[in-house]
Amino acid sequence: MSTLENGIRCSPAIHAPGERQITFGQAIREAIAEEMARDESVFVIGEDVAAAGSVFKVLVGLLDEFGPERVIDSPISEAGIAGIGVGAAITGMRPIVDIMFGDFTTLVMDQLVNQAAKTHYMSGGKLTVPMVLRTTLGASRRSAAQHSQSLHALFSHIPGLKVALPATPYDAKGLMKSAIRDENPVVIFEDKMLYQEQGPVPEEEYTLPLGQADVKRTGDDITIVATSSMVYVALEAVDKLASIGISAELIDPRTTTPLDADTLVRSARKTSRALVLDEGYRQYGVTGEIASVIADGAFYYLDAPVKRIGAMNVPVPFSPAMEDLTIPNADYVVETVKSLCG
Amino acid sequence: MSETNDTNPSLTDLDAEHWLQAYEQMVKIRTFEETANELYTSARMPGITHLYIGEEAIAVGICEALRQDDYITSTHRGHGHCLAKGAALDKMFAELLGKEAGYCRGKGGSMHIADQETGNLGANGIVGGSAGIATGAGMSIKLRGTDQVSVCFFGDGALGQGLLYESMNMAQLWKLPVIYVCENNQYGEYTHNSKAAAGSMVGRAAGFGVHAQAIDGQDIRTVHATARLVIDRARKGGGPAFLVCNTYRFRGHHVGDIDRPYRTREEEAEWAKRDPLTLLEDWLLKSKQAEENVLERIRQEVKTAVDDAVAFAEEASFPSESEVDNHVYA
């Protein structure tokens, strides 16, 4: 994981001097607490969310603030709590279902894919499922193959679901608040390695639309599309590229479904080159879809094939000596960009 | 369960009008299903469908004990639950035929009929798939502080699904007002439950401390009396219940399953002696609560209503092409 000292360029409104700095985890917690205070139909259910404040301590204090009726410790029953989320959402509540590790989302597949995603459509628009399922992604915690995956591509594939992957505290808070207010099931993937990272977040109320990419850096020679933690890897690469005279534009789509294709295509038409970076497995990953969208929309403007970088197609190994090899890093991004711009 | 409990409805305190209404609902389901079968065999209905014939006493016995604002979740064999909870025949047939006038604008079909106006949270094509949804509705009821009840219908095939046990565990932990109704029609698709369900069926729920009992699912009076007791208990905060309603799927797994090589004609004939409609008819006549001409009039009125509903559905329009990507997102 690269350093965050790069200083992400956020939208001007939140870049003012003296801006409050909070962590990614605090931003998530604030978003949930604000929405729970605003709307009594919002509640949180999951393993160790109440008394423990979640294993990553993101939800500490929520139990005291809102009580055990609305911050509910569940048994270790991922499918069951996801089902409870669907049923509660259909009948007037706005549940936030907490799935501790993204790897465990495989246990809730039927409830998300066959139930939550399809209920609105199958009922001809009568029923809605305003539910948030928040979970994690990302390797590099030396947690091995069942606690390290980035499985957002699985859900991005499914019509009826929305999928968000915030990279900054600002994006995390704004996207979480929008997800809670959304009438559809939204899956939010939070990178475990980002929870302690700081960034500017205004005191004032704000939300961010689901489906709007954010240009983290502007540039002219190549468009780098990066998601979640890979935004930081890309930022490090962008700085290195700048030192050798390559100007890269960095765009974070922030949501894979819906995908802000216009912003991606516009940028690629401008720079004539594109590289897509994501921590999911490379094979059939979201990089494939994004690269295809760019290739379709910008083909006649491109000077090189659209390249993509993902996690190595292996189960995430435990040993640090091996794990680090499987995750994209800035040097590899730089080398790939140089080959495209050569 | 006592039938003479002063605080709860018993078999004997319901008047003839009530039972005739229940009879009409059962006849409606039977006639609907026979007609759906005809629509299939005459190639007037797309796809296949799963018939509820033989199990009518359960849906009607339970739903007659519910209020309109109570919830149900249903199954792939769900027409009976939908009708018993108050669905209209014309919109049901229109949905089966894939018409825009159907309950789901033709997007759901036979296996996915939902109607929030009657509390029907949807039939489900995944066996056991609605156990979580019904339990979530129970959670919602608790959090909103209403006195509604949520009923989860499922077949004995769903006893093989883990979600059911996760759900019952949480319902009991949190005393949610959910009634789990296992329609034990003996077969999960083509396999007898003796090959699929080890041990005791009621014991599965009893292990969680859930009130559990097995009852005769062919006798609507038993089903209804039991339903009123457990529903009333759940409404008052007493927590979930699990009913195994022993019944029989008189037809095949679906309309195309006509040979049924996995079971004998003798077994079917034995169960046919306990047709739930006949049992109720016999009791109504013997107890002199209705004359045969009254029952016949009900059957004729239902037949006319079903014919009208089919005509409506057949004349209704298919959805326009623009409808195909409508309602993917709210």
mmCIF file of C-alpha atoms in Angstrom, chain A:
data_model
loop_
_atom_site.group_PDB
_atom_site.id
_atom_site.type_symbol
_atom_site.label_atom_id
_atom_site.label_comp_id
_atom_site.label_asym_id
_atom_site.label_seq_id
_atom_site.Cartn_x
_atom_site.Cartn_y
_atom_site.Cartn_z
ATOM 1 C CA MET A 1 0.000 0.000 0.000
ATOM 2 C CA SER A 2 1.414 3.319 -0.982
ATOM 3 C CA THR A 3 1.496 6.308 1.246
ATOM 4 C CA LEU A 4 -1.339 8.774 1.412
ATOM 5 C CA GLU A 5 1.048 11.692 1.669
ATOM 6 C CA ASN A 6 0.242 12.418 -1.947
ATOM 7 C CA GLY A 7 -2.707 14.537 -0.946
ATOM 8 C CA ILE A 8 -5.704 13.675 -3.026
ATOM 9 C CA ARG A 9 -7.230 16.471 -5.013
ATOM 10 C CA CYS A 10 -10.836 16.605 -3.978
ATOM 11 C CA SER A 11 -13.498 18.919 -5.297
ATOM 12 C CA PRO A 12 -12.791 22.594 -4.462
ATOM 13 C CA ALA A 13 -15.641 22.857 -1.996
ATOM 14 C CA ILE A 14 -13.874 20.531 0.411
ATOM 15 C CA HIS A 15 -10.367 21.753 -0.230
ATOM 16 C CA ALA A 16 -10.631 24.995 1.671
ATOM 17 C CA PRO A 17 -7.893 25.879 4.190
ATOM 18 C CA GLY A 18 -8.679 24.826 7.723
ATOM 19 C CA GLU A 19 -10.848 22.011 6.502
ATOM 20 C CA ARG A 20 -11.603 19.406 9.109
ATOM 21 C CA GLN A 21 -9.621 16.166 8.723
ATOM 22 C CA ILE A 22 -11.165 12.854 9.761
ATOM 23 C CA THR A 23 -10.418 9.238 9.004
ATOM 24 C CA PHE A 24 -12.171 7.072 6.455
ATOM 25 C CA GLY A 25 -13.623 5.000 9.291
ATOM 26 C CA GLN A 26 -14.917 8.117 11.072
ATOM 27 C CA ALA A 27 -16.460 9.276 7.828
ATOM 28 C CA ILE A 28 -18.376 6.005 7.474
ATOM 29 C CA ARG A 29 -19.503 6.191 11.084
ATOM 30 C CA GLU A 30 -20.595 9.803 10.736
ATOM 31 C CA ALA A 31 -22.604 9.032 7.648
ATOM 32 C CA ILE A 32 -24.430 6.180 9.358
ATOM 33 C CA ALA A 33 -25.019 8.132 12.575
ATOM 34 C CA GLU A 34 -26.323 11.173 10.706
ATOM 35 C CA GLU A 35 -28.696 9.083 8.653
ATOM 36 C CA MET A 36 -29.894 7.159 11.719
ATOM 37 C CA ALA A 37 -30.596 10.452 13.471
ATOM 38 C CA ARG A 38 -32.336 11.809 10.410
ATOM 39 C CA ASP A 39 -34.469 8.747 9.632
ATOM 40 C CA GLU A 40 -35.673 6.340 12.298
ATOM 41 C CA SER A 41 -36.244 3.591 9.740
ATOM 42 C CA VAL A 42 -32.448 3.184 9.415
ATOM 43 C CA PHE A 43 -30.938 0.403 11.514
ATOM 44 C CA VAL A 44 -27.718 -1.610 11.539
ATOM 45 C CA ILE A 45 -27.543 -5.380 11.804
ATOM 46 C CA GLY A 46 -24.472 -7.586 11.683
ATOM 47 C CA GLU A 47 -21.924 -9.620 13.538
ATOM 48 C CA ASP A 48 -20.241 -7.670 16.364
ATOM 49 C CA VAL A 49 -21.605 -4.314 15.219
ATOM 50 C CA ALA A 50 -23.084 -3.235 18.551
ATOM 51 C CA ALA A 51 -21.120 -4.062 21.693
ATOM 52 C CA ALA A 52 -17.812 -4.328 19.816
ATOM 53 C CA GLY A 53 -18.498 -1.503 17.377
ATOM 54 C CA SER A 54 -17.502 -3.845 14.510
ATOM 55 C CA VAL A 55 -14.203 -5.664 14.176
ATOM 56 C CA PHE A 56 -12.618 -2.645 12.527
ATOM 57 C CA LYS A 57 -14.055 -0.360 15.250
ATOM 58 C CA VAL A 58 -15.822 1.709 12.639
ATOM 59 C CA LEU A 59 -19.166 1.656 14.456
ATOM 60 C CA VAL A 60 -17.951 2.396 17.989
ATOM 61 C CA GLY A 61 -20.449 4.605 19.798
ATOM 62 C CA LEU A 62 -23.447 3.799 17.636
ATOM 63 C CA LEU A 63 -24.883 1.424 20.229
ATOM 64 C CA ASP A 64 -24.759 4.090 22.938
ATOM 65 C CA GLU A 65 -26.275 6.665 20.649
ATOM 66 C CA PHE A 66 -29.084 4.615 19.161
ATOM 67 C CA GLY A 67 -29.590 1.616 21.442
ATOM 68 C CA PRO A 68 -29.739 -2.127 20.855
ATOM 69 C CA GLU A 69 -33.044 -1.926 18.969
ATOM 70 C CA ARG A 70 -31.328 -0.131 16.094
ATOM 71 C CA VAL A 71 -27.772 -1.438 16.363
ATOM 72 C CA ILE A 72 -28.217 -5.176 16.422
ATOM 73 C CA ASP A 73 -25.606 -7.829 17.104
ATOM 74 C CA SER A 74 -26.554 -10.867 15.056
ATOM 75 C CA PRO A 75 -25.520 -14.500 15.140
ATOM 76 C CA ILE A 76 -22.905 -15.548 12.595
ATOM 77 C CA SER A 77 -25.558 -15.992 9.915
ATOM 78 C CA GLU A 78 -24.656 -13.907 6.889
ATOM 79 C CA ALA A 79 -27.403 -15.243 4.651
ATOM 80 C CA GLY A 80 -29.948 -14.855 7.431
ATOM 81 C CA ILE A 81 -29.144 -11.239 8.195
ATOM 82 C CA ALA A 82 -29.057 -10.369 4.512
ATOM 83 C CA GLY A 83 -32.493 -11.943 4.189
ATOM 84 C CA ILE A 84 -33.695 -9.993 7.184
ATOM 85 C CA GLY A 85 -32.384 -6.885 5.476
ATOM 86 C CA VAL A 86 -34.364 -7.628 2.333
ATOM 87 C CA GLY A 87 -37.569 -8.345 4.226
ATOM 88 C CA ALA A 88 -37.218 -5.297 6.451
ATOM 89 C CA ALA A 89 -36.468 -3.089 3.446
ATOM 90 C CA ILE A 90 -39.521 -4.301 1.548
ATOM 91 C CA THR A 91 -41.698 -3.454 4.552
ATOM 92 C CA GLY A 92 -40.627 0.099 5.228
ATOM 93 C CA MET A 93 -37.238 0.006 6.917
ATOM 94 C CA ARG A 94 -33.793 1.051 5.687
ATOM 95 C CA PRO A 95 -31.459 -1.650 6.966
ATOM 96 C CA ILE A 96 -27.691 -1.467 6.868
ATOM 97 C CA VAL A 97 -26.475 -5.043 6.770
ATOM 98 C CA ASP A 98 -22.873 -5.387 7.905
ATOM 99 C CA ILE A 99 -20.890 -8.238 6.392
ATOM 100 C CA MET A 100 -17.570 -8.263 8.203
ATOM 101 C CA PHE A 101 -15.331 -9.338 5.329
ATOM 102 C CA GLY A 102 -16.039 -9.077 1.634
ATOM 103 C CA ASP A 103 -15.070 -12.711 1.321
ATOM 104 C CA PHE A 104 -18.183 -13.598 3.335
ATOM 105 C CA THR A 105 -20.470 -12.040 0.754
ATOM 106 C CA THR A 106 -20.379 -15.390 -1.006
ATOM 107 C CA LEU A 107 -22.666 -16.549 1.809
ATOM 108 C CA VAL A 108 -25.315 -13.955 0.962
ATOM 109 C CA MET A 109 -25.355 -14.489 -2.784
ATOM 110 C CA ASP A 110 -28.932 -15.744 -3.055
ATOM 111 C CA GLN A 111 -30.305 -12.984 -0.875
ATOM 112 C CA LEU A 112 -28.514 -10.292 -2.865
ATOM 113 C CA VAL A 113 -28.576 -11.704 -6.373
ATOM 114 C CA ASN A 114 -31.903 -13.521 -6.509
ATOM 115 C CA GLN A 115 -33.877 -11.593 -3.911
ATOM 116 C CA ALA A 116 -32.693 -8.012 -3.317
ATOM 117 C CA ALA A 117 -31.612 -7.305 -6.883
ATOM 118 C CA LYS A 118 -34.748 -8.675 -8.520
ATOM 119 C CA THR A 119 -37.582 -7.841 -6.164
ATOM 120 C CA HIS A 120 -38.333 -4.422 -7.656
ATOM 121 C CA TYR A 121 -38.270 -5.715 -11.212
ATOM 122 C CA MET A 122 -40.121 -8.989 -10.599
ATOM 123 C CA SER A 123 -42.885 -7.160 -8.761
ATOM 124 C CA GLY A 124 -43.384 -4.822 -11.690
ATOM 125 C CA GLY A 125 -42.070 -1.902 -9.666
ATOM 126 C CA LYS A 126 -44.369 -2.403 -6.662
ATOM 127 C CA LEU A 127 -41.830 -3.443 -4.061
ATOM 128 C CA THR A 128 -38.559 -1.668 -3.343
ATOM 129 C CA VAL A 129 -35.505 -2.828 -1.405
ATOM 130 C CA PRO A 130 -33.807 0.256 0.087
ATOM 131 C CA MET A 131 -31.027 -1.680 1.754
ATOM 132 C CA VAL A 132 -27.311 -1.086 2.194
ATOM 133 C CA LEU A 133 -24.914 -3.977 2.505
ATOM 134 C CA ARG A 134 -21.565 -2.708 3.683
ATOM 135 C CA THR A 135 -18.529 -4.922 3.538
ATOM 136 C CA THR A 136 -14.799 -4.795 2.897
ATOM 137 C CA LEU A 137 -12.298 -5.513 0.180
ATOM 138 C CA GLY A 138 -8.565 -5.519 -0.198
ATOM 139 C CA ALA A 139 -5.472 -7.568 0.512
ATOM 140 C CA SER A 140 -2.145 -6.737 2.182
ATOM 141 C CA ARG A 141 -3.220 -7.398 5.783
ATOM 142 C CA ARG A 142 -1.532 -10.818 5.764
ATOM 143 C CA SER A 143 -4.950 -12.388 6.187
ATOM 144 C CA ALA A 144 -4.663 -15.058 3.485
ATOM 145 C CA ALA A 145 -7.107 -16.226 0.878
ATOM 146 C CA GLN A 146 -10.452 -16.045 2.706
ATOM 147 C CA HIS A 147 -10.111 -12.584 4.273
ATOM 148 C CA SER A 148 -8.439 -10.593 1.510
ATOM 149 C CA GLN A 149 -10.442 -10.705 -1.672
ATOM 150 C CA SER A 150 -11.960 -7.831 -3.606
ATOM 151 C CA LEU A 151 -15.178 -9.349 -4.889
ATOM 152 C CA HIS A 152 -17.056 -6.279 -6.070
ATOM 153 C CA ALA A 153 -17.063 -7.535 -9.656
ATOM 154 C CA LEU A 154 -19.483 -10.298 -8.660
ATOM 155 C CA PHE A 155 -22.085 -7.756 -7.606
ATOM 156 C CA SER A 156 -21.297 -5.240 -10.330
ATOM 157 C CA HIS A 157 -22.447 -7.950 -12.751
ATOM 158 C CA ILE A 158 -25.972 -8.015 -11.392
ATOM 159 C CA PRO A 159 -28.668 -5.670 -12.726
ATOM 160 C CA GLY A 160 -30.685 -4.279 -9.846
ATOM 161 C CA LEU A 161 -27.722 -3.818 -7.504
ATOM 162 C CA LYS A 162 -25.631 -0.678 -7.132
ATOM 163 C CA VAL A 163 -22.000 -1.007 -6.110
ATOM 164 C CA ALA A 164 -19.899 1.735 -4.517
ATOM 165 C CA LEU A 165 -16.153 1.685 -3.707
ATOM 166 C CA PRO A 166 -15.157 4.913 -1.974
ATOM 167 C CA ALA A 167 -11.455 5.778 -1.846
ATOM 168 C CA THR A 168 -11.383 8.890 0.345
ATOM 169 C CA PRO A 169 -13.075 9.874 3.607
ATOM 170 C CA TYR A 170 -14.992 12.536 1.700
ATOM 171 C CA ASP A 171 -16.258 10.044 -0.855
ATOM 172 C CA ALA A 172 -16.988 7.442 1.823
ATOM 173 C CA LYS A 173 -19.269 9.724 3.764
ATOM 174 C CA GLY A 174 -21.054 11.168 0.773
ATOM 175 C CA LEU A 175 -21.588 7.832 -0.934
ATOM 176 C CA MET A 176 -22.702 6.096 2.267
ATOM 177 C CA LYS A 177 -25.341 8.735 2.923
ATOM 178 C CA SER A 178 -26.621 8.467 -0.623
ATOM 179 C CA ALA A 179 -26.639 4.682 -0.422
ATOM 180 C CA ILE A 180 -28.753 4.758 2.733
ATOM 181 C CA ARG A 181 -31.235 7.115 1.084
ATOM 182 C CA ASP A 182 -31.309 5.183 -2.188
ATOM 183 C CA GLU A 183 -34.423 3.151 -2.972
ATOM 184 C CA ASN A 184 -32.314 0.277 -4.309
ATOM 185 C CA PRO A 185 -30.005 -2.304 -2.744
ATOM 186 C CA VAL A 186 -26.519 -0.799 -2.625
ATOM 187 C CA VAL A 187 -23.376 -2.775 -1.811
ATOM 188 C CA ILE A 188 -20.558 -0.657 -0.393
ATOM 189 C CA PHE A 189 -17.037 -2.047 -0.385
ATOM 190 C CA GLU A 190 -14.656 -0.375 2.043
ATOM 191 C CA ASP A 191 -10.956 -1.106 1.838
ATOM 192 C CA LYS A 192 -9.825 -2.390 5.222
ATOM 193 C CA MET A 193 -6.477 -0.626 4.819
ATOM 194 C CA LEU A 194 -8.112 2.764 4.423
ATOM 195 C CA TYR A 195 -10.004 2.999 7.718
ATOM 196 C CA GLN A 196 -7.250 4.973 9.448
ATOM 197 C CA GLU A 197 -6.457 7.239 6.523
ATOM 198 C CA GLN A 198 -7.274 10.903 6.982
ATOM 199 C CA GLY A 199 -8.789 13.321 4.556
ATOM 200 C CA PRO A 200 -10.772 16.530 4.440
ATOM 201 C CA VAL A 201 -14.458 16.177 5.235
ATOM 202 C CA PRO A 202 -16.604 19.275 5.735
ATOM 203 C CA GLU A 203 -18.707 19.725 8.837
ATOM 204 C CA GLU A 204 -21.685 20.605 6.710
ATOM 205 C CA GLU A 205 -24.205 18.125 5.413
ATOM 206 C CA TYR A 206 -23.532 16.774 1.911
ATOM 207 C CA THR A 207 -24.171 13.733 -0.210
ATOM 208 C CA LEU A 208 -22.537 12.428 -3.367
ATOM 209 C CA PRO A 209 -24.554 10.942 -6.212
ATOM 210 C CA LEU A 210 -24.113 7.256 -6.991
ATOM 211 C CA GLY A 211 -22.865 7.084 -10.562
ATOM 212 C CA GLN A 212 -20.626 10.138 -10.727
ATOM 213 C CA ALA A 213 -16.907 9.673 -11.258
ATOM 214 C CA ASP A 214 -14.416 12.018 -9.653
ATOM 215 C CA VAL A 215 -11.328 13.381 -11.395
ATOM 216 C CA LYS A 216 -8.664 13.064 -8.716
ATOM 217 C CA ARG A 217 -5.895 14.550 -10.887
ATOM 218 C CA THR A 218 -6.056 16.232 -14.262
ATOM 219 C CA GLY A 219 -3.563 15.391 -16.986
ATOM 220 C CA ASP A 220 -3.029 15.210 -20.736
ATOM 221 C CA ASP A 221 -1.071 12.126 -21.782
ATOM 222 C CA ILE A 222 -2.996 9.179 -20.358
ATOM 223 C CA THR A 223 -6.169 8.445 -18.397
ATOM 224 C CA ILE A 224 -5.708 6.190 -15.385
ATOM 225 C CA VAL A 225 -8.965 4.819 -14.013
ATOM 226 C CA ALA A 226 -8.560 3.487 -10.474
ATOM 227 C CA THR A 227 -10.919 2.273 -7.750
ATOM 228 C CA SER A 228 -10.793 2.165 -3.944
ATOM 229 C CA SER A 229 -7.262 1.573 -2.592
ATOM 230 C CA MET A 230 -5.876 1.524 -6.115
ATOM 231 C CA VAL A 231 -6.521 5.260 -6.267
ATOM 232 C CA TYR A 232 -3.570 5.646 -3.889
ATOM 233 C CA VAL A 233 -1.386 3.318 -5.912
ATOM 234 C CA ALA A 234 -2.302 5.359 -8.968
ATOM 235 C CA LEU A 235 -1.532 8.637 -7.193
ATOM 236 C CA GLU A 236 1.943 7.438 -6.380
ATOM 237 C CA ALA A 237 2.382 6.405 -9.995
ATOM 238 C CA VAL A 238 1.053 9.741 -11.239
ATOM 239 C CA ASP A 239 3.719 11.582 -9.246
ATOM 240 C CA LYS A 240 6.453 9.328 -10.532
ATOM 241 C CA LEU A 241 5.205 9.784 -14.071
ATOM 242 C CA ALA A 242 5.166 13.541 -13.654
ATOM 243 C CA SER A 243 8.851 13.420 -12.746
ATOM 244 C CA ILE A 244 9.620 11.835 -16.116
ATOM 245 C CA GLY A 245 7.403 14.198 -18.054
ATOM 246 C CA ILE A 246 4.232 12.125 -18.433
ATOM 247 C CA SER A 247 1.037 13.899 -17.435
ATOM 248 C CA ALA A 248 -1.604 11.436 -16.246
ATOM 249 C CA GLU A 249 -5.251 12.110 -15.535
ATOM 250 C CA LEU A 250 -6.602 10.037 -12.631
ATOM 251 C CA ILE A 251 -10.286 9.222 -12.456
ATOM 252 C CA ASP A 252 -12.077 7.291 -9.725
ATOM 253 C CA PRO A 253 -15.463 6.029 -10.946
ATOM 254 C CA ARG A 254 -16.508 5.687 -7.258
ATOM 255 C CA THR A 255 -19.350 3.380 -8.274
ATOM 256 C CA THR A 256 -19.030 0.482 -10.707
ATOM 257 C CA THR A 257 -22.807 0.218 -11.039
ATOM 258 C CA PRO A 258 -23.976 2.655 -12.191
ATOM 259 C CA LEU A 259 -20.795 3.494 -14.079
ATOM 260 C CA ASP A 260 -20.127 7.072 -15.151
ATOM 261 C CA ALA A 261 -19.072 6.087 -18.656
ATOM 262 C CA ASP A 262 -19.283 9.649 -19.996
ATOM 263 C CA THR A 263 -16.547 10.977 -17.737
ATOM 264 C CA LEU A 264 -14.258 8.032 -18.497
ATOM 265 C CA VAL A 265 -14.768 8.224 -22.247
ATOM 266 C CA ARG A 266 -14.394 11.996 -22.349
ATOM 267 C CA SER A 267 -11.100 11.769 -20.550
ATOM 268 C CA ALA A 268 -9.782 8.981 -22.786
ATOM 269 C CA ARG A 269 -10.748 10.953 -25.894
ATOM 270 C CA LYS A 270 -8.717 13.842 -24.502
ATOM 271 C CA THR A 271 -5.609 11.896 -23.504
ATOM 272 C CA SER A 272 -5.744 9.199 -26.240
ATOM 273 C CA ARG A 273 -4.583 6.492 -23.867
ATOM 274 C CA ALA A 274 -6.145 4.637 -20.944
ATOM 275 C CA LEU A 275 -5.146 2.252 -18.177
ATOM 276 C CA VAL A 276 -7.638 0.694 -15.760
ATOM 277 C CA LEU A 277 -6.522 -0.323 -12.280
ATOM 278 C CA ASP A 278 -8.523 -2.306 -9.726
ATOM 279 C CA GLU A 279 -7.739 -4.698 -6.876
ATOM 280 C CA GLY A 280 -10.186 -7.388 -7.940
ATOM 281 C CA TYR A 281 -8.873 -10.449 -9.743
ATOM 282 C CA ARG A 282 -7.874 -9.413 -13.219
ATOM 283 C CA GLN A 283 -9.767 -12.197 -14.980
ATOM 284 C CA TYR A 284 -13.338 -11.093 -15.723
ATOM 285 C CA GLY A 285 -12.822 -8.203 -13.322
ATOM 286 C CA VAL A 286 -14.413 -4.758 -13.414
ATOM 287 C CA THR A 287 -11.331 -3.601 -15.341
ATOM 288 C CA GLY A 288 -12.577 -5.610 -18.309
ATOM 289 C CA GLU A 289 -15.926 -3.832 -18.387
ATOM 290 C CA ILE A 290 -14.420 -0.388 -17.854
ATOM 291 C CA ALA A 291 -11.755 -0.952 -20.510
ATOM 292 C CA SER A 292 -14.446 -2.105 -22.916
ATOM 293 C CA VAL A 293 -16.561 0.971 -22.237
ATOM 294 C CA ILE A 294 -13.555 3.202 -22.933
ATOM 295 C CA ALA A 295 -12.533 1.270 -26.036
ATOM 296 C CA ASP A 296 -16.063 1.502 -27.425
ATOM 297 C CA GLY A 297 -16.481 5.166 -26.674
ATOM 298 C CA ALA A 298 -13.028 6.461 -27.517
ATOM 299 C CA PHE A 299 -11.751 4.004 -30.133
ATOM 300 C CA TYR A 300 -11.088 6.554 -32.879
ATOM 301 C CA TYR A 301 -9.253 8.816 -30.444
ATOM 302 C CA LEU A 302 -6.941 6.185 -28.979
ATOM 303 C CA ASP A 303 -3.242 5.919 -29.790
ATOM 304 C CA ALA A 304 -2.755 2.644 -27.896
ATOM 305 C CA PRO A 305 -4.793 -0.317 -26.704
ATOM 306 C CA VAL A 306 -6.612 0.165 -23.387
ATOM 307 C CA LYS A 307 -4.640 -1.713 -20.752
ATOM 308 C CA ARG A 308 -5.851 -3.060 -17.449
ATOM 309 C CA ILE A 309 -4.199 -4.118 -14.222
ATOM 310 C CA GLY A 310 -5.834 -6.199 -11.510
ATOM 311 C CA ALA A 311 -4.865 -8.548 -8.737
ATOM 312 C CA MET A 312 -2.996 -11.643 -9.843
ATOM 313 C CA ASN A 313 -5.304 -14.540 -10.701
ATOM 314 C CA VAL A 314 -4.376 -16.586 -7.642
ATOM 315 C CA PRO A 315 -5.970 -17.033 -4.219
ATOM 316 C CA VAL A 316 -4.369 -14.374 -2.019
ATOM 317 C CA PRO A 317 -1.367 -16.061 -0.341
ATOM 318 C CA PHE A 318 -0.483 -15.557 3.298
ATOM 319 C CA SER A 319 3.268 -14.998 3.245
ATOM 320 C CA PRO A 320 4.161 -11.324 2.775
ATOM 321 C CA ALA A 321 6.816 -12.449 0.337
ATOM 322 C CA MET A 322 4.095 -13.751 -1.923
ATOM 323 C CA GLU A 323 1.075 -11.593 -1.068
ATOM 324 C CA ASP A 324 2.725 -8.369 -2.191
ATOM 325 C CA LEU A 325 3.391 -9.901 -5.581
ATOM 326 C CA THR A 326 -0.321 -10.360 -6.199
ATOM 327 C CA ILE A 327 -1.378 -6.740 -5.668
ATOM 328 C CA PRO A 328 -0.806 -4.008 -8.242
ATOM 329 C CA ASN A 329 1.849 -1.489 -7.217
ATOM 330 C CA ALA A 330 2.918 1.947 -8.405
ATOM 331 C CA ASP A 331 6.088 0.785 -10.145
ATOM 332 C CA TYR A 332 4.152 -1.670 -12.256
ATOM 333 C CA VAL A 333 1.637 1.034 -13.100
ATOM 334 C CA VAL A 334 4.487 3.351 -14.118
ATOM 335 C CA GLU A 335 6.076 0.702 -16.327
ATOM 336 C CA THR A 336 2.763 -0.052 -17.994
ATOM 337 C CA VAL A 337 2.076 3.616 -18.624
ATOM 338 C CA LYS A 338 5.555 4.106 -20.073
ATOM 339 C CA SER A 339 4.948 1.248 -22.484
ATOM 340 C CA LEU A 340 1.696 2.877 -23.614
ATOM 341 C CA CYS A 341 3.195 6.343 -23.950
ATOM 342 C CA GLY A 342 6.477 5.262 -25.490
#
